[in-house]
Coordinates of C-alpha atoms and ligand atoms in Angstrom, one line a residue:
M1 CA 113.9 93.1 145.2
A2 CA 110.9 90.5 145.1
N3 CA 111.1 87.3 144.1
V4 CA 109.5 86.5 140.7
P5 CA 108.0 83.1 139.2
V6 CA 110.4 81.4 137.0
Q7 CA 108.5 80.7 133.4
R8 CA 109.4 76.9 132.7
M9 CA 109.2 76.3 128.7
S10 CA 108.3 72.6 129.5
Q11 CA 105.1 74.4 130.9
L12 CA 104.8 77.1 128.4
M13 CA 101.4 77.7 126.5
A14 CA 103.3 78.1 123.1
K15 CA 104.9 76.6 120.8
T16 CA 107.3 77.9 118.3
L17 CA 107.2 77.3 114.8
R18 CA 109.9 76.4 112.0
D19 CA 107.6 77.9 109.0
D20 CA 106.4 81.7 108.7
P21 CA 102.6 81.3 108.5
A22 CA 101.3 81.2 105.3
D23 CA 99.2 84.6 105.3
A24 CA 102.2 86.7 106.9
E25 CA 103.4 89.3 104.8
V26 CA 105.3 91.4 107.4
L27 CA 108.4 90.6 109.4
S28 CA 107.0 91.1 112.7
H29 CA 103.9 89.2 111.8
K30 CA 106.0 86.2 110.9
L31 CA 108.1 86.3 113.8
L32 CA 105.2 86.8 116.6
V33 CA 103.7 84.1 115.2
R34 CA 106.7 81.6 114.7
A35 CA 108.1 82.4 118.2
G36 CA 104.9 81.8 119.7
Y37 CA 103.9 85.3 121.0
V38 CA 100.2 85.8 119.3
R39 CA 97.6 83.6 117.1
R40 CA 95.5 84.5 114.7
T41 CA 91.9 83.7 115.8
A42 CA 90.2 85.9 112.7
A43 CA 91.5 88.3 110.1
G44 CA 92.6 91.7 112.2
I45 CA 91.8 89.4 115.5
W46 CA 94.3 88.2 117.6
S47 CA 95.0 86.3 120.6
W48 CA 98.2 87.1 122.8
L49 CA 99.7 84.0 124.4
P50 CA 102.2 84.1 127.6
L51 CA 105.1 85.7 125.9
G52 CA 103.2 88.2 123.9
K53 CA 100.7 89.1 126.8
R54 CA 104.0 89.8 128.6
V55 CA 105.7 92.2 126.3
L56 CA 102.2 94.0 125.7
A57 CA 101.9 94.2 129.4
N58 CA 105.3 95.9 129.7
V59 CA 104.5 98.6 126.9
E60 CA 100.8 99.0 129.0
R61 CA 103.0 99.9 132.1
I62 CA 105.5 102.4 130.5
V63 CA 102.4 104.2 128.8
R64 CA 100.8 104.0 132.1
E65 CA 103.8 105.5 134.2
E66 CA 104.3 108.6 131.9
M67 CA 100.7 109.2 131.6
D68 CA 100.4 109.1 135.3
A69 CA 103.3 111.4 135.4
I70 CA 101.9 114.1 133.4
G71 CA 98.8 113.9 136.1
A72 CA 96.6 111.9 133.9
Q73 CA 93.7 110.3 135.6
E74 CA 93.0 106.4 134.2
V75 CA 89.4 105.5 133.7
L76 CA 87.6 102.5 131.6
L77 CA 84.8 103.4 129.8
P78 CA 83.1 100.6 127.7
A79 CA 83.7 99.5 124.3
L80 CA 80.3 98.8 123.6
L81 CA 78.5 102.0 123.1
P82 CA 75.8 103.5 122.2
R83 CA 74.7 105.2 119.1
E84 CA 73.3 108.4 120.2
P85 CA 76.3 110.2 120.9
Y86 CA 77.9 109.5 117.4
D87 CA 74.7 110.8 116.0
A88 CA 74.9 114.0 117.4
T89 CA 78.8 114.4 116.4
G90 CA 77.9 112.8 112.9
R91 CA 80.4 110.0 113.2
W92 CA 77.7 107.4 113.2
D93 CA 77.5 107.9 109.4
E94 CA 80.8 109.9 108.8
Y95 CA 83.1 107.0 110.1
G96 CA 81.8 104.9 107.1
Q97 CA 82.5 101.2 106.8
E98 CA 85.0 101.2 109.5
L99 CA 82.8 101.4 112.1
F100 CA 81.6 98.1 113.5
R101 CA 77.8 98.9 114.1
L102 CA 75.3 96.2 115.9
Q103 CA 71.9 95.9 117.1
D104 CA 70.9 94.3 120.4
R105 CA 67.7 92.2 121.1
K106 CA 65.3 95.3 121.2
G107 CA 66.7 96.5 118.0
G108 CA 68.7 99.5 119.5
D109 CA 71.5 100.4 117.6
Y110 CA 75.2 100.3 119.5
L111 CA 78.6 100.2 118.4
L112 CA 81.8 99.3 118.8
G113 CA 84.4 101.8 119.8
P114 CA 86.8 103.1 117.5
T115 CA 87.7 105.8 119.3
H116 CA 86.0 107.7 122.3
E117 CA 86.1 111.2 121.8
E118 CA 81.7 111.2 122.4
I119 CA 82.0 109.4 125.8
F120 CA 84.7 111.0 127.6
T121 CA 82.7 114.7 126.7
L122 CA 79.4 113.0 128.1
L123 CA 81.5 112.0 130.9
V124 CA 82.9 115.4 131.9
K125 CA 79.7 116.9 131.1
D126 CA 78.2 114.7 133.7
Q127 CA 81.3 115.4 136.2
A128 CA 82.4 119.1 135.7
S129 CA 80.3 122.0 136.4
S130 CA 82.9 124.7 137.0
Y131 CA 86.3 126.2 135.3
K132 CA 87.6 125.0 139.1
D133 CA 87.1 121.0 138.0
L134 CA 89.6 121.7 134.7
P135 CA 91.9 121.5 133.5
V136 CA 91.5 117.1 133.3
I137 CA 93.5 114.9 131.3
L138 CA 91.8 111.2 131.4
Y139 CA 93.0 108.2 129.9
Q140 CA 92.2 104.5 129.3
I141 CA 94.4 101.6 127.9
Q142 CA 91.2 99.6 126.2
H143 CA 90.6 97.7 123.1
K144 CA 89.0 99.3 119.8
Y145 CA 87.6 98.4 116.8
R146 CA 88.0 99.1 113.3
D147 CA 86.9 97.4 110.2
E148 CA 89.9 98.1 108.5
A149 CA 89.9 97.5 104.7
R150 CA 92.9 95.6 104.5
P151 CA 93.7 93.7 107.9
R152 CA 97.0 92.4 106.5
A153 CA 100.0 93.3 108.4
G154 CA 99.1 91.1 111.4
I155 CA 99.4 93.1 114.9
L156 CA 100.4 96.6 113.3
R157 CA 96.7 96.7 111.7
G158 CA 94.0 94.9 114.0
R159 CA 90.4 95.2 113.5
E160 CA 90.5 94.6 117.3
F161 CA 93.7 96.3 118.8
L162 CA 95.0 97.9 122.1
M163 CA 95.2 101.8 122.6
K164 CA 96.2 104.1 124.9
D165 CA 93.3 106.8 124.3
S166 CA 93.3 110.2 126.4
Y167 CA 91.4 113.2 126.5
S168 CA 92.2 116.9 127.7
F169 CA 89.5 119.1 128.8
D170 CA 90.5 123.1 129.0
T171 CA 88.4 126.2 129.3
E172 CA 91.3 128.4 127.6
D173 CA 93.2 127.7 124.3
D174 CA 96.5 128.0 125.6
G175 CA 95.2 125.4 128.5
L176 CA 94.7 123.1 125.2
A177 CA 98.1 124.1 124.1
R178 CA 99.6 123.3 127.5
S179 CA 97.7 119.5 127.6
Y180 CA 99.1 119.3 124.2
A181 CA 102.6 120.1 125.2
L182 CA 102.5 117.6 128.0
H183 CA 101.4 114.7 125.9
R184 CA 103.7 115.6 123.3
E185 CA 106.8 115.3 126.5
A186 CA 105.1 112.1 127.6
Y187 CA 105.1 110.5 124.2
Q188 CA 108.6 111.2 123.9
K189 CA 109.4 109.8 127.1
I190 CA 107.5 106.7 126.3
F191 CA 109.0 106.1 122.8
A192 CA 112.6 106.6 124.0
R193 CA 111.7 104.1 127.3
L194 CA 110.4 101.8 124.6
G195 CA 113.2 101.7 122.8
L196 CA 111.7 102.9 119.3
D197 CA 113.1 105.0 117.0
Y198 CA 110.6 107.7 116.2
R199 CA 110.3 110.9 114.2
I200 CA 107.8 113.6 115.2
C201 CA 105.6 114.6 111.9
A202 CA 103.4 117.4 111.3
A203 CA 100.1 115.5 110.0
T204 CA 96.8 116.1 109.1
A205 CA 93.7 116.3 111.5
G206 CA 91.9 113.8 108.9
A207 CA 88.3 112.9 109.7
M208 CA 88.6 114.0 113.8
G209 CA 88.7 117.6 112.5
G210 CA 90.5 120.2 114.5
S211 CA 93.7 122.1 114.0
K212 CA 97.4 121.2 115.4
S213 CA 98.2 117.7 114.9
E214 CA 101.3 115.4 115.1
E215 CA 102.0 111.9 114.5
F216 CA 104.6 109.7 116.1
L217 CA 106.2 107.7 113.5
A218 CA 108.5 104.8 113.6
P219 CA 110.9 104.4 110.5
A220 CA 110.0 100.5 109.2
E221 CA 110.4 99.0 105.9
A222 CA 106.5 97.6 106.9
G223 CA 105.0 100.9 107.8
E224 CA 102.0 102.1 105.7
D225 CA 102.6 105.8 106.3
T226 CA 105.4 107.7 103.9
F227 CA 106.9 110.7 105.9
A228 CA 109.1 113.6 104.5
D229 CA 112.5 114.4 106.2
C230 CA 114.4 117.5 105.3
P231 CA 118.3 116.8 105.1
N232 CA 118.7 120.2 105.9
C233 CA 116.0 121.9 108.6
D234 CA 114.0 120.7 111.3
F235 CA 111.1 120.1 109.0
A236 CA 109.3 116.5 108.6
A237 CA 105.8 115.5 107.8
N238 CA 103.5 113.1 106.8
T239 CA 103.6 113.0 103.1
E240 CA 99.8 113.5 103.5
A241 CA 100.2 116.9 105.6
I242 CA 102.6 118.6 102.9
T243 CA 100.9 120.9 101.0
Y244 CA 102.5 123.0 98.1
Q245 CA 102.1 127.3 97.7
L246 CA 99.8 128.7 95.4
K247 CA 102.0 130.8 93.1
P248 CA 100.1 132.8 90.5
V249 CA 102.4 133.5 87.4
D250 CA 102.0 136.4 84.7
A251 CA 100.5 135.0 81.9
T252 CA 100.3 138.2 79.7
D253 CA 102.7 136.8 77.1
V254 CA 101.3 133.6 76.4
P255 CA 99.4 133.1 73.1
A256 CA 96.1 132.1 72.4
A257 CA 95.0 128.5 73.0
E258 CA 95.3 126.8 69.8
D259 CA 94.1 122.8 69.2
I260 CA 97.1 120.8 67.8
P261 CA 96.0 117.1 65.8
T262 CA 97.8 114.5 68.0
P263 CA 96.5 110.8 66.7
D264 CA 96.9 108.3 69.4
T265 CA 98.2 109.8 72.2
P266 CA 95.7 109.0 75.0
T267 CA 98.1 108.9 77.5
I268 CA 100.7 111.3 79.1
E269 CA 103.9 109.3 78.0
T270 CA 102.5 109.0 74.4
L271 CA 101.8 112.9 74.1
A272 CA 104.6 113.8 75.5
A273 CA 106.7 111.8 73.1
S274 CA 104.9 112.5 70.2
L275 CA 105.2 116.3 70.9
G276 CA 108.8 116.3 72.3
V277 CA 107.9 118.1 75.1
P278 CA 108.5 117.0 78.8
A279 CA 105.5 115.5 80.7
S280 CA 105.5 118.6 83.1
A281 CA 104.4 120.5 80.4
T282 CA 101.3 118.8 80.1
L283 CA 98.0 119.1 82.1
K284 CA 96.5 115.6 83.2
N285 CA 92.8 115.5 84.0
L286 CA 91.6 112.6 86.4
L287 CA 88.0 112.0 86.4
V288 CA 86.4 110.6 89.8
K289 CA 82.7 110.8 91.0
V290 CA 82.1 112.4 94.1
D291 CA 78.9 110.8 95.7
G292 CA 77.7 110.4 92.2
E293 CA 78.9 113.4 90.7
I294 CA 81.6 114.0 88.3
V295 CA 84.6 115.8 89.3
A296 CA 87.9 116.5 87.3
V297 CA 91.3 116.7 89.2
G298 CA 93.7 118.6 87.4
V299 CA 97.5 118.0 88.2
P300 CA 100.8 118.4 85.9
G301 CA 101.7 115.5 83.6
D302 CA 104.6 114.4 85.3
R303 CA 102.7 113.8 88.8
E304 CA 100.5 111.3 90.2
V305 CA 97.0 112.1 91.7
D306 CA 97.0 110.7 95.7
L307 CA 93.8 109.4 96.1
D308 CA 93.8 109.4 99.8
K309 CA 94.2 112.8 99.4
V310 CA 91.5 113.5 97.2
E311 CA 89.2 111.4 99.5
A312 CA 90.3 113.2 102.6
H313 CA 89.4 116.2 101.0
F314 CA 85.9 115.2 100.1
A315 CA 85.0 113.0 103.3
P316 CA 82.8 112.0 104.3
A317 CA 81.4 111.7 101.0
V318 CA 82.4 108.5 98.9
V319 CA 85.0 109.2 95.8
E320 CA 85.1 106.6 93.0
L321 CA 87.0 106.4 89.8
V322 CA 85.2 106.8 86.8
T323 CA 83.7 103.8 84.5
E324 CA 82.9 102.7 81.0
A325 CA 79.3 103.5 81.6
D326 CA 80.3 106.8 83.0
F327 CA 81.9 107.7 79.9
A328 CA 79.0 106.3 78.0
A329 CA 76.4 108.5 79.8
R330 CA 78.6 111.3 79.0
P331 CA 79.8 111.7 75.1
D332 CA 81.2 115.6 76.1
L333 CA 84.0 113.4 78.1
V334 CA 86.4 112.1 75.7
R335 CA 88.3 109.7 77.4
G336 CA 92.2 110.3 77.3
Y337 CA 91.2 113.7 76.1
V338 CA 89.8 115.6 78.8
G339 CA 90.8 119.2 79.0
P340 CA 89.3 121.6 81.6
Q341 CA 88.6 124.6 79.1
G342 CA 84.8 124.0 77.9
L343 CA 84.2 121.3 80.6
D344 CA 80.5 121.4 81.1
K345 CA 78.8 120.6 84.7
V346 CA 82.0 118.9 86.0
T347 CA 83.4 120.4 89.3
Y348 CA 87.0 120.9 88.7
I349 CA 89.6 121.1 91.5
A350 CA 93.3 121.2 90.5
D351 CA 96.6 120.9 92.1
P352 CA 98.5 124.5 93.8
R353 CA 100.9 123.9 90.8
V354 CA 98.3 124.4 88.2
A355 CA 98.6 127.9 90.0
P356 CA 96.4 131.0 87.8
G357 CA 98.6 132.2 84.9
T358 CA 100.5 128.6 84.2
S359 CA 100.0 127.6 80.6
W360 CA 99.2 123.8 79.6
I361 CA 99.3 121.4 76.5
T362 CA 95.7 119.6 77.6
G363 CA 93.2 117.7 75.7
A364 CA 91.1 119.3 73.7
N365 CA 87.7 117.4 74.4
K366 CA 88.0 115.5 70.9
A367 CA 89.4 112.5 70.2
G368 CA 93.3 112.9 68.7
T369 CA 93.4 116.3 69.6
H370 CA 95.0 118.3 72.3
T371 CA 95.2 122.2 72.9
K372 CA 98.2 124.1 73.7
N373 CA 98.7 127.6 75.5
V374 CA 95.9 126.8 77.6
V375 CA 96.3 128.8 80.6
A376 CA 94.5 128.7 84.0
G377 CA 92.2 131.3 85.2
R378 CA 92.1 132.4 81.5
D379 CA 91.0 129.7 79.6
F380 CA 89.4 128.0 82.5
E381 CA 88.5 128.4 85.8
V382 CA 89.5 126.0 88.8
D383 CA 86.9 125.7 91.3
Q384 CA 89.1 124.8 94.2
Y385 CA 92.9 124.5 94.7
V386 CA 93.6 121.3 96.5
D387 CA 96.7 119.7 97.2
V388 CA 96.3 116.4 95.7
V389 CA 99.6 114.8 94.1
V390 CA 101.7 112.4 95.7
V391 CA 105.0 113.7 97.2
Q392 CA 108.2 112.9 95.6
Q393 CA 111.7 112.3 96.9
G394 CA 113.5 115.5 95.9
D395 CA 110.3 117.7 96.2
P396 CA 111.5 121.0 97.6
C397 CA 110.9 121.3 101.6
P398 CA 108.2 123.4 102.6
K399 CA 110.3 125.4 105.2
C400 CA 113.6 125.8 103.3
G401 CA 113.2 124.5 100.0
T402 CA 116.0 121.7 100.1
G403 CA 115.3 118.4 98.3
L404 CA 113.2 116.4 100.9
V405 CA 113.9 112.4 101.7
L406 CA 110.9 109.9 101.7
D407 CA 110.9 107.0 104.0
R408 CA 108.2 104.3 105.1
A409 CA 107.1 104.5 108.8
I410 CA 104.8 102.9 111.2
E411 CA 102.2 105.7 113.1
I412 CA 102.8 104.5 116.6
G413 CA 101.1 107.8 118.4
H414 CA 98.9 110.8 117.1
I415 CA 98.1 114.1 119.0
F416 CA 95.2 116.1 118.0
Q417 CA 94.3 119.7 119.3
L418 CA 90.7 118.9 118.6
G419 CA 89.5 122.3 119.5
R420 CA 85.5 122.7 120.3
K421 CA 84.4 120.0 117.4
Y422 CA 83.1 117.7 120.1
T423 CA 82.1 120.0 122.5
D424 CA 79.9 121.9 120.5
A425 CA 78.0 119.0 119.3
L426 CA 77.5 117.3 122.6
K427 CA 77.0 121.0 124.4
L428 CA 79.8 120.6 127.0
D429 CA 80.2 123.9 128.8
V430 CA 81.2 124.5 132.2
L431 CA 80.8 127.6 134.7
G432 CA 83.6 130.3 134.0
Q433 CA 85.4 132.7 136.4
H434 CA 82.9 135.6 135.6
G435 CA 79.8 133.4 136.3
K436 CA 79.2 132.7 132.5
P437 CA 79.1 129.5 130.5
V438 CA 82.4 128.5 128.6
R439 CA 82.8 126.1 126.1
V440 CA 85.3 123.4 127.0
T441 CA 88.0 122.7 124.5
M442 CA 89.5 119.4 123.7
G443 CA 92.4 117.3 123.1
S444 CA 92.8 113.9 121.7
Y445 CA 96.0 111.4 122.0
G446 CA 96.7 107.8 121.1
V447 CA 99.2 105.4 121.4
G448 CA 98.6 102.2 119.3
V449 CA 99.7 100.1 122.4
S450 CA 99.5 96.6 120.3
R451 CA 100.6 98.1 117.3
A452 CA 103.8 99.2 119.2
V453 CA 105.0 95.7 120.2
A454 CA 104.8 94.7 116.6
A455 CA 106.9 98.3 115.4
L456 CA 109.7 97.1 118.1
A457 CA 109.7 93.8 116.4
E458 CA 109.9 95.4 113.1
Q459 CA 112.8 98.0 114.3
T460 CA 114.7 95.3 116.5
A461 CA 114.6 91.9 114.7
D462 CA 117.7 90.6 113.2
D463 CA 117.7 87.6 110.8
K464 CA 118.1 85.0 113.7
G465 CA 114.5 86.2 115.5
L466 CA 113.2 88.7 117.6
C467 CA 115.4 91.1 119.9
W468 CA 113.7 92.9 122.4
P469 CA 115.1 95.8 124.2
K470 CA 115.5 95.5 127.7
E471 CA 112.4 97.2 129.3
V472 CA 109.8 95.2 127.0
A473 CA 111.3 92.1 126.9
P474 CA 109.5 89.0 128.2
A475 CA 112.0 88.0 130.4
D476 CA 115.4 89.4 131.7
V477 CA 117.3 86.0 131.0
H478 CA 116.5 82.9 129.0
V479 CA 118.3 80.3 130.8
V480 CA 118.8 77.3 128.7
A481 CA 119.6 73.5 129.7
A482 CA 121.6 71.8 126.8
G483 CA 119.6 68.4 127.8
K484 CA 121.4 66.1 130.3
A485 CA 119.6 65.6 133.3
L486 CA 122.7 67.8 135.2
Q487 CA 122.6 70.5 133.1
T488 CA 118.9 70.7 133.5
E489 CA 119.3 70.7 137.4
L490 CA 121.8 73.5 137.2
A491 CA 119.8 75.6 134.7
L492 CA 116.9 75.3 137.1
D493 CA 118.9 75.7 140.3
I494 CA 120.3 79.3 138.6
S495 CA 117.0 80.2 137.7
Q496 CA 116.1 80.1 141.1
K497 CA 118.7 82.2 142.5
L498 CA 117.9 84.7 139.7
A499 CA 114.6 84.8 140.5
A500 CA 115.2 85.2 144.1
A501 CA 116.9 88.4 143.3
G502 CA 113.9 89.7 141.1
V503 CA 115.5 88.7 137.7
R504 CA 112.9 87.6 135.1
V505 CA 113.4 84.3 134.2
L506 CA 112.7 81.8 130.7
V507 CA 114.0 78.8 131.4
D508 CA 114.0 76.2 128.4
D509 CA 113.9 72.9 130.5
R510 CA 112.1 71.0 127.6
P511 CA 113.2 67.3 127.7
G512 CA 113.7 65.6 124.8
V513 CA 114.6 68.5 122.5
S514 CA 117.7 69.1 121.3
P515 CA 120.2 71.8 121.9
G516 CA 120.1 72.7 118.4
V517 CA 116.6 73.6 118.6
K518 CA 116.5 75.2 122.1
F519 CA 119.5 77.4 121.0
T520 CA 117.6 78.7 117.5
D521 CA 114.5 79.0 119.6
S522 CA 116.3 81.1 122.5
E523 CA 117.4 83.6 119.1
L524 CA 113.7 83.5 118.0
I525 CA 112.0 84.4 121.3
G526 CA 114.5 87.7 121.7
V527 CA 115.3 87.7 125.4
P528 CA 118.7 89.9 125.8
Q529 CA 120.7 87.8 127.4
I530 CA 120.9 83.9 126.9
L531 CA 122.3 81.7 129.6
V532 CA 123.6 78.3 128.9
A533 CA 124.0 75.5 131.3
G534 CA 125.8 73.1 128.5
R535 CA 129.3 71.4 127.9
R536 CA 131.1 72.9 131.2
A537 CA 127.7 72.6 133.7
A538 CA 129.5 69.6 135.5
D539 CA 132.8 72.3 136.2
G540 CA 129.7 75.0 137.6
V541 CA 130.6 76.7 134.7
V542 CA 127.9 78.5 132.1
E543 CA 127.8 80.3 129.1
L544 CA 126.3 84.1 129.0
K545 CA 125.3 85.0 125.4
D546 CA 124.2 88.9 124.5
R547 CA 121.1 88.1 121.9
R548 CA 122.0 91.2 120.1
T549 CA 125.8 91.2 119.7
G550 CA 126.2 87.6 120.0
E551 CA 129.2 87.5 122.4
R552 CA 129.8 85.0 124.5
E553 CA 131.5 84.6 127.9
E554 CA 132.3 81.3 129.8
L555 CA 131.4 82.3 133.9
T556 CA 130.9 80.3 137.0
V557 CA 127.7 80.2 138.2
E558 CA 128.4 83.1 141.1
E559 CA 130.3 85.2 138.6
A560 CA 127.3 84.7 136.1
V561 CA 124.7 85.4 138.9
A562 CA 126.1 88.4 140.3
R563 CA 126.5 90.0 136.6
L564 CA 122.7 89.3 136.2
T565 CA 122.0 90.9 139.3
A566 CA 123.8 93.7 139.5
Ligands
LIG601 P1 96.4 104.8 110.7 O1 96.3 106.0 109.7 O2 97.6 103.7 111.1 O3 94.9 103.8 110.4 P2 94.9 106.2 112.3 O4 95.2 107.5 112.0 O5 93.5 105.7 112.2 O6 95.7 105.4 112.0 P3 94.3 106.9 115.2 O7 92.9 106.9 115.3 O8 95.3 108.2 115.4 O9 94.8 106.4 114.1 O10 95.0 106.2 116.5 C1 95.5 106.4 117.4 C2 96.7 105.1 117.1 O11 96.2 103.9 117.5 C3 97.6 105.2 116.3 O12 98.3 106.0 116.3 C4 98.1 103.5 115.8 O13 99.3 104.1 116.5 C5 96.6 103.1 116.3 N1 96.1 102.3 115.4 C6 95.2 102.9 115.1 N2 94.5 102.2 114.0 C7 95.0 100.7 114.5 C8 94.9 99.4 114.0 N3 93.9 99.5 112.9 N4 95.7 98.7 114.7 C9 96.6 98.8 115.7 N5 96.9 100.0 116.2 C10 96.3 101.1 115.3
LIG602 MG1 93.0 104.0 111.2

């Protein structure tokens, strides 16, 4: 094996910190800063210090190897991009406030790439002319820019972050399915090698458009996604992607709608309590504004509206909650007593649970009054059924009906079958087998490279600090010299021997730092094996400690070197 340089902590550009940074909310943020891996440069913008850069490079290497293994070709496109292609696909506007837009000195519009479908499509349009040039998979590992609304989770959600993005181009639909399957397998290998615990979950296509899409989610407390796992079958999905089937019921026996006085019952809780009915018997109507127009959203009274789902449904239109001023301008909308029957000039969308034939107690559009026996499809019309409720623990699995279990997770990868959305907009054709132009079909695939570092920290850290899996650790062995000259000499000597055999060594040779601080730091930094030149250094005996299990063993120098180079 090649000789690798020994990293000496006495020269390392990184200080460990005793205390958590004041602005840190999640574990990975606290630990990566405290252990000297990263420093915050501005909100959501991070600098990687030597140890952090090593971990990041290891993740990159694994991603690169597995992408190369499926025949993907690495390229590097610019991050600073012209506006025109994003105008052609509509994303210059649709991307909304997340897009970093800027101008050059001549007033020309540019953006910092949030993802590169347009530019890759144009590259292939320039390079490929015939079906013989396809299929092709191209990828890059590059910084992406998104002006995230809440860049609060440290490296997990940066405004500048490192992504591996790849794009497949095929002439046939089954070719796209193959490129997608290749990525799915490559991602399984990548995340297994990284040592991440993950699930593959069905996902919505979101603003990207297109058809099939799956997310790779790493279960973790700090995650911002919620996924549902079926304890009985293989169903797993991001809760955003779970939709409830519309099941119409027969309402012929339901008596006519009837107003009932219900003073002082402006909330579902007060209403259900005063009538002695479960909240699920009532219909809740939330008012929102979609690009300024009032829309009512109907859901059973015991369910919460998921505003993200409402936003996703209406995107790119902007969804806002109604205000006092909106109620003042529309006296027909009675706060707390809105019902879908007789609503005028209001679009009504409802959850599929409000299926045709279902009967409800709902607002009478008069203060202090509700109406019972209000039947969907008889007493009011639903303009559109949209799944908008928050999925709850115990909701039935869409596949087998068993109660779902919910967990938090971090999205570490995402694969999409985009289809022809981008190739249509940018007119990417190649000459087909029969001499006629064929519209190319496309997939896009992302791995959050910098996010994976934080996700790993989240999943593997313990109460002492970071605890890296071997393949991504910044070193294989952390050699600690307890302090005396002889111990430091021995530590440096072992470090040289190990390095000569290709072992990556971090050695704590800092003078004037107490052994206690060095031990604590070695646990915080999280290299998998810790080798201490301490008490018995004079006898040529060292202590080898496993960072994860804490198991220790006394070994002679020769034994230790043999063990670590095996
Ligand atoms: P999220 O829902 O977390 O914002 P996304 O759906 O916007 O993610 P994609 O557009 O699919 O993400 O990007 C591909 C991958 O890039 C994601 O799976 C994720 O791992 C990573 N990623 C996305 N946004 C960020 C970010 N702000 N910081 C770090 N990594 C990110
Ligand atoms: Mg995002």
